[in-house]
mmCIF file of C-alpha atoms in Angstrom:
data_model
loop_
_atom_site.group_PDB
_atom_site.id
_atom_site.type_symbol
_atom_site.label_atom_id
_atom_site.label_comp_id
_atom_site.label_asym_id
_atom_site.label_seq_id
_atom_site.Cartn_x
_atom_site.Cartn_y
_atom_site.Cartn_z
ATOM 1 C CA UNK A 1 -15.804 -48.449 29.303
ATOM 2 C CA UNK A 2 -15.556 -45.032 27.725
ATOM 3 C CA UNK A 3 -15.333 -42.098 30.069
ATOM 4 C CA UNK A 4 -18.215 -39.679 29.740
ATOM 5 C CA UNK A 5 -16.025 -36.630 30.138
ATOM 6 C CA UNK A 6 -15.097 -36.251 26.487
ATOM 7 C CA UNK A 7 -14.895 -32.518 25.863
ATOM 8 C CA UNK A 8 -14.023 -32.873 22.180
ATOM 9 C CA UNK A 9 -17.437 -34.149 21.110
ATOM 10 C CA UNK A 10 -19.010 -30.717 21.472
ATOM 11 C CA UNK A 11 -18.580 -28.113 18.760
ATOM 12 C CA UNK A 12 -14.879 -27.403 18.909
ATOM 13 C CA UNK A 13 -13.479 -23.921 19.234
ATOM 14 C CA UNK A 14 -11.053 -24.321 16.388
ATOM 15 C CA UNK A 15 -8.034 -22.014 16.296
ATOM 16 C CA UNK A 16 -8.111 -21.749 12.482
ATOM 17 C CA UNK A 17 -10.404 -20.107 9.968
ATOM 18 C CA UNK A 18 -10.608 -20.158 6.181
ATOM 19 C CA UNK A 19 -9.764 -16.886 4.440
ATOM 20 C CA UNK A 20 -13.048 -17.252 2.564
ATOM 21 C CA UNK A 21 -15.017 -17.277 5.826
ATOM 22 C CA UNK A 22 -13.628 -14.351 7.809
ATOM 23 C CA UNK A 23 -16.359 -12.007 6.564
ATOM 24 C CA UNK A 24 -18.871 -11.398 9.315
ATOM 25 C CA UNK A 25 -16.612 -12.203 12.247
ATOM 26 C CA UNK A 26 -17.915 -10.073 15.119
ATOM 27 C CA UNK A 27 -15.864 -7.492 16.993
ATOM 28 C CA UNK A 28 -16.584 -6.540 20.599
ATOM 29 C CA UNK A 29 -15.520 -3.623 22.774
ATOM 30 C CA UNK A 30 -13.898 -3.851 26.193
ATOM 31 C CA UNK A 31 -17.319 -4.399 27.800
ATOM 32 C CA UNK A 32 -18.119 -7.296 25.411
ATOM 33 C CA UNK A 33 -20.623 -5.180 23.478
ATOM 34 C CA UNK A 34 -20.849 -6.092 19.800
ATOM 35 C CA UNK A 35 -19.632 -2.973 18.023
ATOM 36 C CA UNK A 36 -18.548 -4.117 14.596
ATOM 37 C CA UNK A 37 -17.959 -6.720 11.953
ATOM 38 C CA UNK A 38 -14.946 -7.794 9.933
ATOM 39 C CA UNK A 39 -15.390 -7.516 6.170
ATOM 40 C CA UNK A 40 -12.084 -9.041 5.230
ATOM 41 C CA UNK A 41 -8.484 -9.233 6.297
ATOM 42 C CA UNK A 42 -5.478 -7.804 4.512
ATOM 43 C CA UNK A 43 -2.610 -10.277 4.295
ATOM 44 C CA UNK A 44 1.064 -9.612 3.619
ATOM 45 C CA UNK A 45 1.806 -11.930 0.701
ATOM 46 C CA UNK A 46 5.391 -12.818 1.555
ATOM 47 C CA UNK A 47 5.159 -13.405 5.290
ATOM 48 C CA UNK A 48 1.580 -14.643 5.384
ATOM 49 C CA UNK A 49 0.755 -12.303 8.244
ATOM 50 C CA UNK A 50 -2.542 -10.459 8.589
ATOM 51 C CA UNK A 51 -1.739 -6.745 8.826
ATOM 52 C CA UNK A 52 -5.156 -5.056 8.722
ATOM 53 C CA UNK A 53 -8.794 -5.844 9.266
ATOM 54 C CA UNK A 54 -11.238 -3.976 7.081
ATOM 55 C CA UNK A 55 -14.264 -3.609 9.289
ATOM 56 C CA UNK A 56 -17.451 -1.686 9.828
ATOM 57 C CA UNK A 57 -18.495 -0.322 13.176
ATOM 58 C CA UNK A 58 -22.236 -0.763 13.262
ATOM 59 C CA UNK A 59 -22.704 0.020 16.903
ATOM 60 C CA UNK A 60 -21.389 3.542 16.846
ATOM 61 C CA UNK A 61 -24.205 5.751 15.567
ATOM 62 C CA UNK A 62 -23.480 7.866 12.551
ATOM 63 C CA UNK A 63 -20.265 6.225 11.445
ATOM 64 C CA UNK A 64 -21.481 2.665 11.158
ATOM 65 C CA UNK A 65 -21.474 2.322 7.419
ATOM 66 C CA UNK A 66 -17.888 3.395 6.834
ATOM 67 C CA UNK A 67 -15.262 0.745 6.259
ATOM 68 C CA UNK A 68 -12.281 1.301 8.512
ATOM 69 C CA UNK A 69 -8.740 0.002 8.109
ATOM 70 C CA UNK A 70 -7.702 -1.254 11.532
ATOM 71 C CA UNK A 71 -4.185 -2.502 12.293
ATOM 72 C CA UNK A 72 -4.331 -6.154 13.263
ATOM 73 C CA UNK A 73 -2.637 -5.447 16.577
ATOM 74 C CA UNK A 74 -5.774 -3.610 17.751
ATOM 75 C CA UNK A 75 -7.758 -6.850 17.641
ATOM 76 C CA UNK A 76 -7.426 -9.759 20.044
ATOM 77 C CA UNK A 77 -9.238 -13.032 19.462
ATOM 78 C CA UNK A 78 -11.423 -14.055 22.366
ATOM 79 C CA UNK A 79 -12.356 -17.719 22.212
ATOM 80 C CA UNK A 80 -15.183 -17.273 24.716
ATOM 81 C CA UNK A 81 -16.796 -14.615 22.517
ATOM 82 C CA UNK A 82 -16.000 -16.319 19.218
ATOM 83 C CA UNK A 83 -14.798 -13.023 17.854
ATOM 84 C CA UNK A 84 -12.323 -10.226 18.307
ATOM 85 C CA UNK A 85 -12.111 -7.804 21.165
ATOM 86 C CA UNK A 86 -10.767 -4.281 20.750
ATOM 87 C CA UNK A 87 -10.149 -1.316 23.016
ATOM 88 C CA UNK A 88 -11.059 1.117 20.224
ATOM 89 C CA UNK A 89 -13.568 3.727 21.400
ATOM 90 C CA UNK A 90 -16.108 5.712 19.446
ATOM 91 C CA UNK A 91 -14.142 8.890 20.126
ATOM 92 C CA UNK A 92 -10.980 7.343 18.691
ATOM 93 C CA UNK A 93 -12.804 6.038 15.673
ATOM 94 C CA UNK A 94 -14.413 9.346 14.774
ATOM 95 C CA UNK A 95 -11.009 10.912 14.240
ATOM 96 C CA UNK A 96 -9.389 7.962 12.508
ATOM 97 C CA UNK A 97 -8.163 8.031 8.927
ATOM 98 C CA UNK A 98 -10.248 5.837 6.697
ATOM 99 C CA UNK A 99 -13.558 5.687 4.968
ATOM 100 C CA UNK A 100 -11.953 3.959 2.017
ATOM 101 C CA UNK A 101 -11.525 0.213 2.098
ATOM 102 C CA UNK A 102 -8.704 0.423 -0.460
ATOM 103 C CA UNK A 103 -6.685 2.795 1.719
ATOM 104 C CA UNK A 104 -4.046 0.068 2.233
ATOM 105 C CA UNK A 105 -2.990 0.413 -1.403
ATOM 106 C CA UNK A 106 -1.514 3.845 -0.692
ATOM 107 C CA UNK A 107 1.619 3.788 1.447
ATOM 108 C CA UNK A 108 1.183 7.411 2.537
ATOM 109 C CA UNK A 109 -2.300 6.706 3.820
ATOM 110 C CA UNK A 110 -1.155 3.468 5.431
ATOM 111 C CA UNK A 111 1.377 5.500 7.358
ATOM 112 C CA UNK A 112 -1.396 7.822 8.563
ATOM 113 C CA UNK A 113 -3.219 4.770 9.913
ATOM 114 C CA UNK A 114 -0.138 3.540 11.745
ATOM 115 C CA UNK A 115 0.598 7.001 13.124
ATOM 116 C CA UNK A 116 -2.975 7.443 14.302
ATOM 117 C CA UNK A 117 -3.241 4.091 16.062
ATOM 118 C CA UNK A 118 0.394 4.186 17.241
ATOM 119 C CA UNK A 119 1.094 0.754 15.751
ATOM 120 C CA UNK A 120 4.466 0.195 14.031
ATOM 121 C CA UNK A 121 3.969 -0.630 10.331
ATOM 122 C CA UNK A 122 4.701 -4.037 8.849
ATOM 123 C CA UNK A 123 6.952 -2.403 6.251
ATOM 124 C CA UNK A 124 10.248 -0.671 6.738
ATOM 125 C CA UNK A 125 12.041 -3.151 8.917
ATOM 126 C CA UNK B 1 9.202 20.580 -14.520
ATOM 127 C CA UNK B 2 8.171 17.126 -13.403
ATOM 128 C CA UNK B 3 10.710 14.369 -13.856
ATOM 129 C CA UNK B 4 9.588 11.622 -16.207
ATOM 130 C CA UNK B 5 11.060 8.837 -14.101
ATOM 131 C CA UNK B 6 8.086 8.288 -11.809
ATOM 132 C CA UNK B 7 8.032 4.559 -11.106
ATOM 133 C CA UNK B 8 4.888 4.652 -8.991
ATOM 134 C CA UNK B 9 2.529 5.475 -11.843
ATOM 135 C CA UNK B 10 2.759 1.962 -13.270
ATOM 136 C CA UNK B 11 0.721 -0.849 -11.784
ATOM 137 C CA UNK B 12 2.323 -1.383 -8.405
ATOM 138 C CA UNK B 13 3.387 -4.782 -7.130
ATOM 139 C CA UNK B 14 1.625 -4.376 -3.836
ATOM 140 C CA UNK B 15 2.813 -6.507 -0.927
ATOM 141 C CA UNK B 16 -0.717 -6.955 0.437
ATOM 142 C CA UNK B 17 -3.785 -8.867 -0.672
ATOM 143 C CA UNK B 18 -7.380 -9.009 0.560
ATOM 144 C CA UNK B 19 -8.453 -12.292 2.149
ATOM 145 C CA UNK B 20 -11.435 -12.254 -0.211
ATOM 146 C CA UNK B 21 -9.150 -12.193 -3.248
ATOM 147 C CA UNK B 22 -6.600 -14.920 -2.594
ATOM 148 C CA UNK B 23 -8.604 -17.515 -4.543
ATOM 149 C CA UNK B 24 -6.963 -18.167 -7.862
ATOM 150 C CA UNK B 25 -3.457 -17.069 -6.908
ATOM 151 C CA UNK B 26 -1.134 -19.155 -9.104
ATOM 152 C CA UNK B 27 1.539 -21.504 -7.780
ATOM 153 C CA UNK B 28 4.680 -22.347 -9.773
ATOM 154 C CA UNK B 29 7.268 -25.059 -9.457
ATOM 155 C CA UNK B 30 11.027 -24.574 -9.268
ATOM 156 C CA UNK B 31 11.206 -24.196 -13.064
ATOM 157 C CA UNK B 32 8.503 -21.471 -13.041
ATOM 158 C CA UNK B 33 5.934 -23.832 -14.524
ATOM 159 C CA UNK B 34 2.382 -23.119 -13.414
ATOM 160 C CA UNK B 35 1.389 -26.214 -11.442
ATOM 161 C CA UNK B 36 -1.436 -25.172 -9.188
ATOM 162 C CA UNK B 37 -3.857 -22.636 -7.791
ATOM 163 C CA UNK B 38 -4.676 -21.451 -4.303
ATOM 164 C CA UNK B 39 -8.296 -21.941 -3.269
ATOM 165 C CA UNK B 40 -8.052 -20.244 0.073
ATOM 166 C CA UNK B 41 -5.740 -19.752 2.987
ATOM 167 C CA UNK B 42 -6.162 -21.053 6.510
ATOM 168 C CA UNK B 43 -5.465 -18.398 9.127
ATOM 169 C CA UNK B 44 -4.678 -18.850 12.804
ATOM 170 C CA UNK B 45 -7.254 -16.627 14.491
ATOM 171 C CA UNK B 46 -5.208 -15.449 17.442
ATOM 172 C CA UNK B 47 -1.865 -14.709 15.806
ATOM 173 C CA UNK B 48 -3.196 -13.713 12.399
ATOM 174 C CA UNK B 49 -0.704 -15.979 10.659
ATOM 175 C CA UNK B 50 -1.471 -18.017 7.564
ATOM 176 C CA UNK B 51 -0.708 -21.648 8.394
ATOM 177 C CA UNK B 52 -1.970 -23.575 5.334
ATOM 178 C CA UNK B 53 -2.865 -23.016 1.735
ATOM 179 C CA UNK B 54 -5.686 -25.149 0.381
ATOM 180 C CA UNK B 55 -4.734 -25.615 -3.239
ATOM 181 C CA UNK B 56 -5.301 -27.726 -6.294
ATOM 182 C CA UNK B 57 -2.489 -28.988 -8.472
ATOM 183 C CA UNK B 58 -3.813 -28.781 -11.994
ATOM 184 C CA UNK B 59 -0.547 -29.445 -13.743
ATOM 185 C CA UNK B 60 0.128 -32.868 -12.317
ATOM 186 C CA UNK B 61 -1.932 -35.328 -14.352
ATOM 187 C CA UNK B 62 -4.336 -37.513 -12.478
ATOM 188 C CA UNK B 63 -4.292 -35.719 -9.141
ATOM 189 C CA UNK B 64 -5.242 -32.285 -10.309
ATOM 190 C CA UNK B 65 -8.739 -32.126 -8.948
ATOM 191 C CA UNK B 66 -7.879 -32.967 -5.360
ATOM 192 C CA UNK B 67 -7.619 -30.176 -2.823
ATOM 193 C CA UNK B 68 -4.373 -30.406 -0.867
ATOM 194 C CA UNK B 69 -3.519 -28.898 2.491
ATOM 195 C CA UNK B 70 -0.058 -27.414 2.108
ATOM 196 C CA UNK B 71 1.877 -25.900 5.021
ATOM 197 C CA UNK B 72 2.471 -22.219 4.354
ATOM 198 C CA UNK B 73 6.238 -22.658 4.709
ATOM 199 C CA UNK B 74 6.262 -24.655 1.451
ATOM 200 C CA UNK B 75 5.200 -21.558 -0.500
ATOM 201 C CA UNK B 76 7.344 -18.542 -1.224
ATOM 202 C CA UNK B 77 5.913 -15.428 -2.809
ATOM 203 C CA UNK B 78 7.712 -14.415 -5.974
ATOM 204 C CA UNK B 79 6.976 -10.830 -6.960
ATOM 205 C CA UNK B 80 8.284 -11.359 -10.508
ATOM 206 C CA UNK B 81 5.813 -14.216 -11.031
ATOM 207 C CA UNK B 82 2.947 -12.610 -9.140
ATOM 208 C CA UNK B 83 2.351 -15.886 -7.380
ATOM 209 C CA UNK B 84 3.875 -18.485 -5.124
ATOM 210 C CA UNK B 85 6.779 -20.749 -5.888
ATOM 211 C CA UNK B 86 7.135 -24.188 -4.327
ATOM 212 C CA UNK B 87 9.659 -27.006 -4.477
ATOM 213 C CA UNK B 88 6.907 -29.623 -4.155
ATOM 214 C CA UNK B 89 7.252 -32.323 -6.790
ATOM 215 C CA UNK B 90 4.638 -34.568 -8.331
ATOM 216 C CA UNK B 91 6.206 -37.569 -6.615
ATOM 217 C CA UNK B 92 5.944 -35.885 -3.214
ATOM 218 C CA UNK B 93 2.388 -34.829 -3.842
ATOM 219 C CA UNK B 94 1.179 -38.273 -4.834
ATOM 220 C CA UNK B 95 2.060 -39.635 -1.398
ATOM 221 C CA UNK B 96 0.864 -36.666 0.604
ATOM 222 C CA UNK B 97 -1.995 -36.822 3.101
ATOM 223 C CA UNK B 98 -4.988 -34.877 1.923
ATOM 224 C CA UNK B 99 -7.814 -35.008 -0.513
ATOM 225 C CA UNK B 100 -10.068 -33.329 1.995
ATOM 226 C CA UNK B 101 -10.102 -29.566 2.187
ATOM 227 C CA UNK B 102 -11.404 -29.684 5.772
ATOM 228 C CA UNK B 103 -8.471 -31.811 6.943
ATOM 229 C CA UNK B 104 -7.208 -28.887 9.072
ATOM 230 C CA UNK B 105 -10.154 -29.319 11.426
ATOM 231 C CA UNK B 106 -8.707 -32.611 12.688
ATOM 232 C CA UNK B 107 -5.563 -32.251 14.785
ATOM 233 C CA UNK B 108 -4.482 -35.837 14.141
ATOM 234 C CA UNK B 109 -4.624 -35.341 10.392
ATOM 235 C CA UNK B 110 -2.934 -31.969 10.697
ATOM 236 C CA UNK B 111 -0.071 -33.713 12.414
ATOM 237 C CA UNK B 112 0.178 -36.154 9.506
ATOM 238 C CA UNK B 113 0.528 -33.178 7.154
ATOM 239 C CA UNK B 114 3.292 -31.660 9.250
ATOM 240 C CA UNK B 115 5.084 -34.983 9.590
ATOM 241 C CA UNK B 116 4.883 -35.615 5.863
ATOM 242 C CA UNK B 117 6.176 -32.213 4.789
ATOM 243 C CA UNK B 118 8.604 -31.993 7.710
ATOM 244 C CA UNK B 119 7.272 -28.598 8.764
ATOM 245 C CA UNK B 120 6.900 -27.897 12.494
ATOM 246 C CA UNK B 121 3.236 -27.288 13.387
ATOM 247 C CA UNK B 122 1.907 -23.878 14.456
ATOM 248 C CA UNK B 123 0.445 -25.472 17.593
ATOM 249 C CA UNK B 124 2.234 -26.928 20.535
ATOM 250 C CA UNK B 125 4.745 -24.186 21.262
#
């Protein structure tokens, strides 16, 4: 009786993730090359919005080990990849403010991040 | 020469938190009584919005150990408390769907949570 076209019995692509499990989420470039990994997300406590991803870029030689503070708007979840896609290039990254995963605690340095990536900040509106 | 009224040298109440550090954030009731603790947050991967808090209610006798899935809209960050405030009562909690911290993986059970707490779901719009 049951139809055999039940798509929900395979491993579901669930739209949600636990905050405790975001570490290790892969990040891909515009050509679907794996270029980095999310360490953790930075969440605005009042609104419950993610505002930054702290991530390492392992694929770009020489700057792989540094943690970078990337505005959330630079990442776009791709369900087919199971990770985030970004248009960030190696050239952009090499000039980016960062290298300190606690940068987001300093408003002046946060502003440098927003200026560099041309993303309006979450504060001030 | 320097003015002695520098407010930023004290421990700042920062509006952001790392996803890896949300565990243990206290939750208070409407009388500022500590009633529970956040275990982790559930984040919508595409939008980067927190949609649920998985939390335990330690202050309500008898149901303290159960993990509950609470819609984010039921929590309001209170900077003076350094935690979240909620209007959830013990009576409401005792009838709430839950007891399973992976409830959010099942859309039907998610809907029960939204129906119970009268919070529109993040999906379906």
